Amino acid sequence: MKNIKIEILTIGEELLIGQTINTNAAWISEKLNEIGLKTYRHTTITDDKEIIKNTLQEIAQRADIILTTGGLGATNDDVTKKAFCEYFNVGLIRNENVLAHIKEIYLRRNRTITPTMESQADLPTNSTCIFNSVGIAPGMWFEEKGVIYVCMPGVPYEMKEMMHSFVLPELKKRFTQQSIYHHRIWIASLGESYIAEKLEKVEKELPKHIQLAYLPQIGIVQLRFTAIGDQQDNLKKQCVEIQEEVCSIFGDAVVGIGDNITLQGVLGDLLRDKNLTLSTAESCTGGYIAHLITSVPGSSVYFKGSVVSYNTEVKIEHLNISTQDVATTGVVSEKVAIQMAEGVRNLLKTDIAISTTGIAGPEGGTVENPIGTVWIGYADKEKSFAKRFVFEKDRLRNIQRAALMGLDIARKCLLS
Amino acid sequence: MKNIKIEILTIGEELLIGQTINTNAAWISEKLNEIGLKTYRHTTITDDKEIIKNTLQEIAQRADIILTTGGLGATNDDVTKKAFCEYFNVGLIRNENVLAHIKEIYLRRNRTITPTMESQADLPTNSTCIFNSVGIAPGMWFEEKGVIYVCMPGVPYEMKEMMHSFVLPELKKRFTQQSIYHHRIWIASLGESYIAEKLEKVEKELPKHIQLAYLPQIGIVQLRFTAIGDQQDNLKKQCVEIQEEVCSIFGDAVVGIGDNITLQGVLGDLLRDKNLTLSTAESCTGGYIAHLITSVPGSSVYFKGSVVSYNTEVKIEHLNISTQDVATTGVVSEKVAIQMAEGVRNLLKTDIAISTTGIAGPEGGTVENPIGTVWIGYADKEKSFAKRFVFEKDRLRNIQRAALMGLDIARKCLLS
């Protein structure tokens, strides 16, 4: 079967001045991808009739399907419908169903309908109407010279409704392509390039129909294997075999397999499964570990709380840190990190505890403890220890990296 | 002067399958707009050498400046540098400064450097290196046949650093025509549409060369007045006059005037100026207020710490909450919010304290306290009180809105 080429054209000056982030293109691509259709290009242009016509002409030379959003409102800066009429050299015809729908909405809002509003029921003579059940401006579907054009509003929830109710089912019915299967493996606390080196052999031996992408975030890297073929089951089986090889290389650095894996989610699942509770004592991370943990719904089952001890006296008084150790080794030290973890574990009566003490920057570094130095402590009923890291110069990134590293240390301890 | 045409080319398969939302294109366009340069088109393509080369050729026919992001890493799916070499038909030459920088990073991380890693210091012979002070892969600047090509990493903070330190100053120096002056007023805790209504008259009376944009974020709205003209001083004077009118309308809802105003930054300045200290007791915000406060460099001067009391026993035991009040009014109540603020203020011996208790969702709502209900408490040496809010259904947004509202309540108390 022919490889269907889809492009998305988002229309709107607000996107080109950076006032609005283009979430429509990503959302549409994701939904197409889920039914096995691949997006080849996103293009964003302004609300200008000539530019729209020229761009349509250009894309129609490359693509089989063009999905557009934006510029369908009733105000002067909305010119997409006019551009399509001129592009196809057709006139407008009033759609009585749409008109009745618009009138009903105005009646409900107690507003008088104007001719401009009524004109939103006028559609190009060569178009099929895509009904807008959650708004006013209808969408349009055109087929000309072997190219499908789908024209939708820029308002995300109106566009999404049209995609779900009409566009996706129609495309799925017509273009049953090969299956696309994504298999995601998440690895924590290792750099993208280190992972890539370790995977050199795996990557070389990948069959042609399976591709690997590295998607790094702070503290975690997603390996995405994309398999294309006829049988979804078979693709999955092949990916699972690769997964086994990857897991044998990285061991407990593998956080999880699946679509939306986070360290805080996986740690939470482990705590819940083992019926354990957690607390944190945070200095340089300033509450960010607690925030990550509590961003997971239902975390109150295992998370009891945190002492954010930004101030040294707070550490000494409430976490029971030895003043002598603070005086001899300093607050940013192994001893203090361990005592903080033990201290909060006792104070909040939890099974395990994580602590951080360090220098997030941009000031405060010393020769011994340069900016980015963080001690991360861990305590449970059997052991306590701390590890030293030296991150970079950026304050916010140091906070984030230290927090994720803390979560990962706890996760690994719970695994072993 | 010629109208400079800029296009942005974002490269990355993750954008075309909708896994990553294209924030880079919006951010770059916004920054270009601020120095008076207009973006004509955004294009997104996959990491494919031939597609990159063809697209560059196509855009170079229309644009004067092409800014690209993505595909500069060391892994096999990163092919942008190779594509540029083939596009210009040039080879690579090792940049010793970049190599030293990469080696230093590896040394700091205690990792052995490999030839693949070292090869990131190789740059096309016709390029100017854009140093990556916050990461590894350098950016590149090319000028060929009257077109400027700027090639940056896809990692947002690396791209942003390069834009700020090199690309924007360079483009501004070369291409800025009339003066553009931006004047920003930040307003907290009021909705965009409410603000717009109140500003209807101001907006109608704006002179033609001054435009107003509303840039809403969670908890705060930026009003950006953009003035274009010949004399920077005059533009500024006009904007300051408008500012006075805006401030008289919104009173203490105005958080500040300037480029990067945050509630946590302004609250921190107030605390420092008045020589006061702060603590927080957080239940539903789970440490997020403490995180926002400590994201400000130097916050250790005024922030002593936080008790994240996710668990009711932690509230009762450490924040001295009355068990009777918990039993009669529940944890999500005015009384408990006030006692939490007073409790942490006493415990950590600070001048003022903020507290939160509520239901972030997505579960746990009741008829009296639906999901999104949050009590925010405040205490200082003279008074303590709590206010009730009902936000929406989304957990993370509720946490963020409650945290910002807490900061704003403290800010207003310190002003009065």
PDB file of C-alpha atoms in Angstrom, chain B residues 187 213 330 357:
ATOM      1  CA  ILE B 187      -1.063  41.578  37.861  1.00  0.00           C
ATOM      2  CA  ALA B 213      -0.876  42.101  24.692  1.00  0.00           C
ATOM      3  CA  GLY B 330     -12.215  18.468  59.234  1.00  0.00           C
ATOM      4  CA  THR B 357      -4.920  22.635  53.309  1.00  0.00           C
TER       5      THR B 357
END
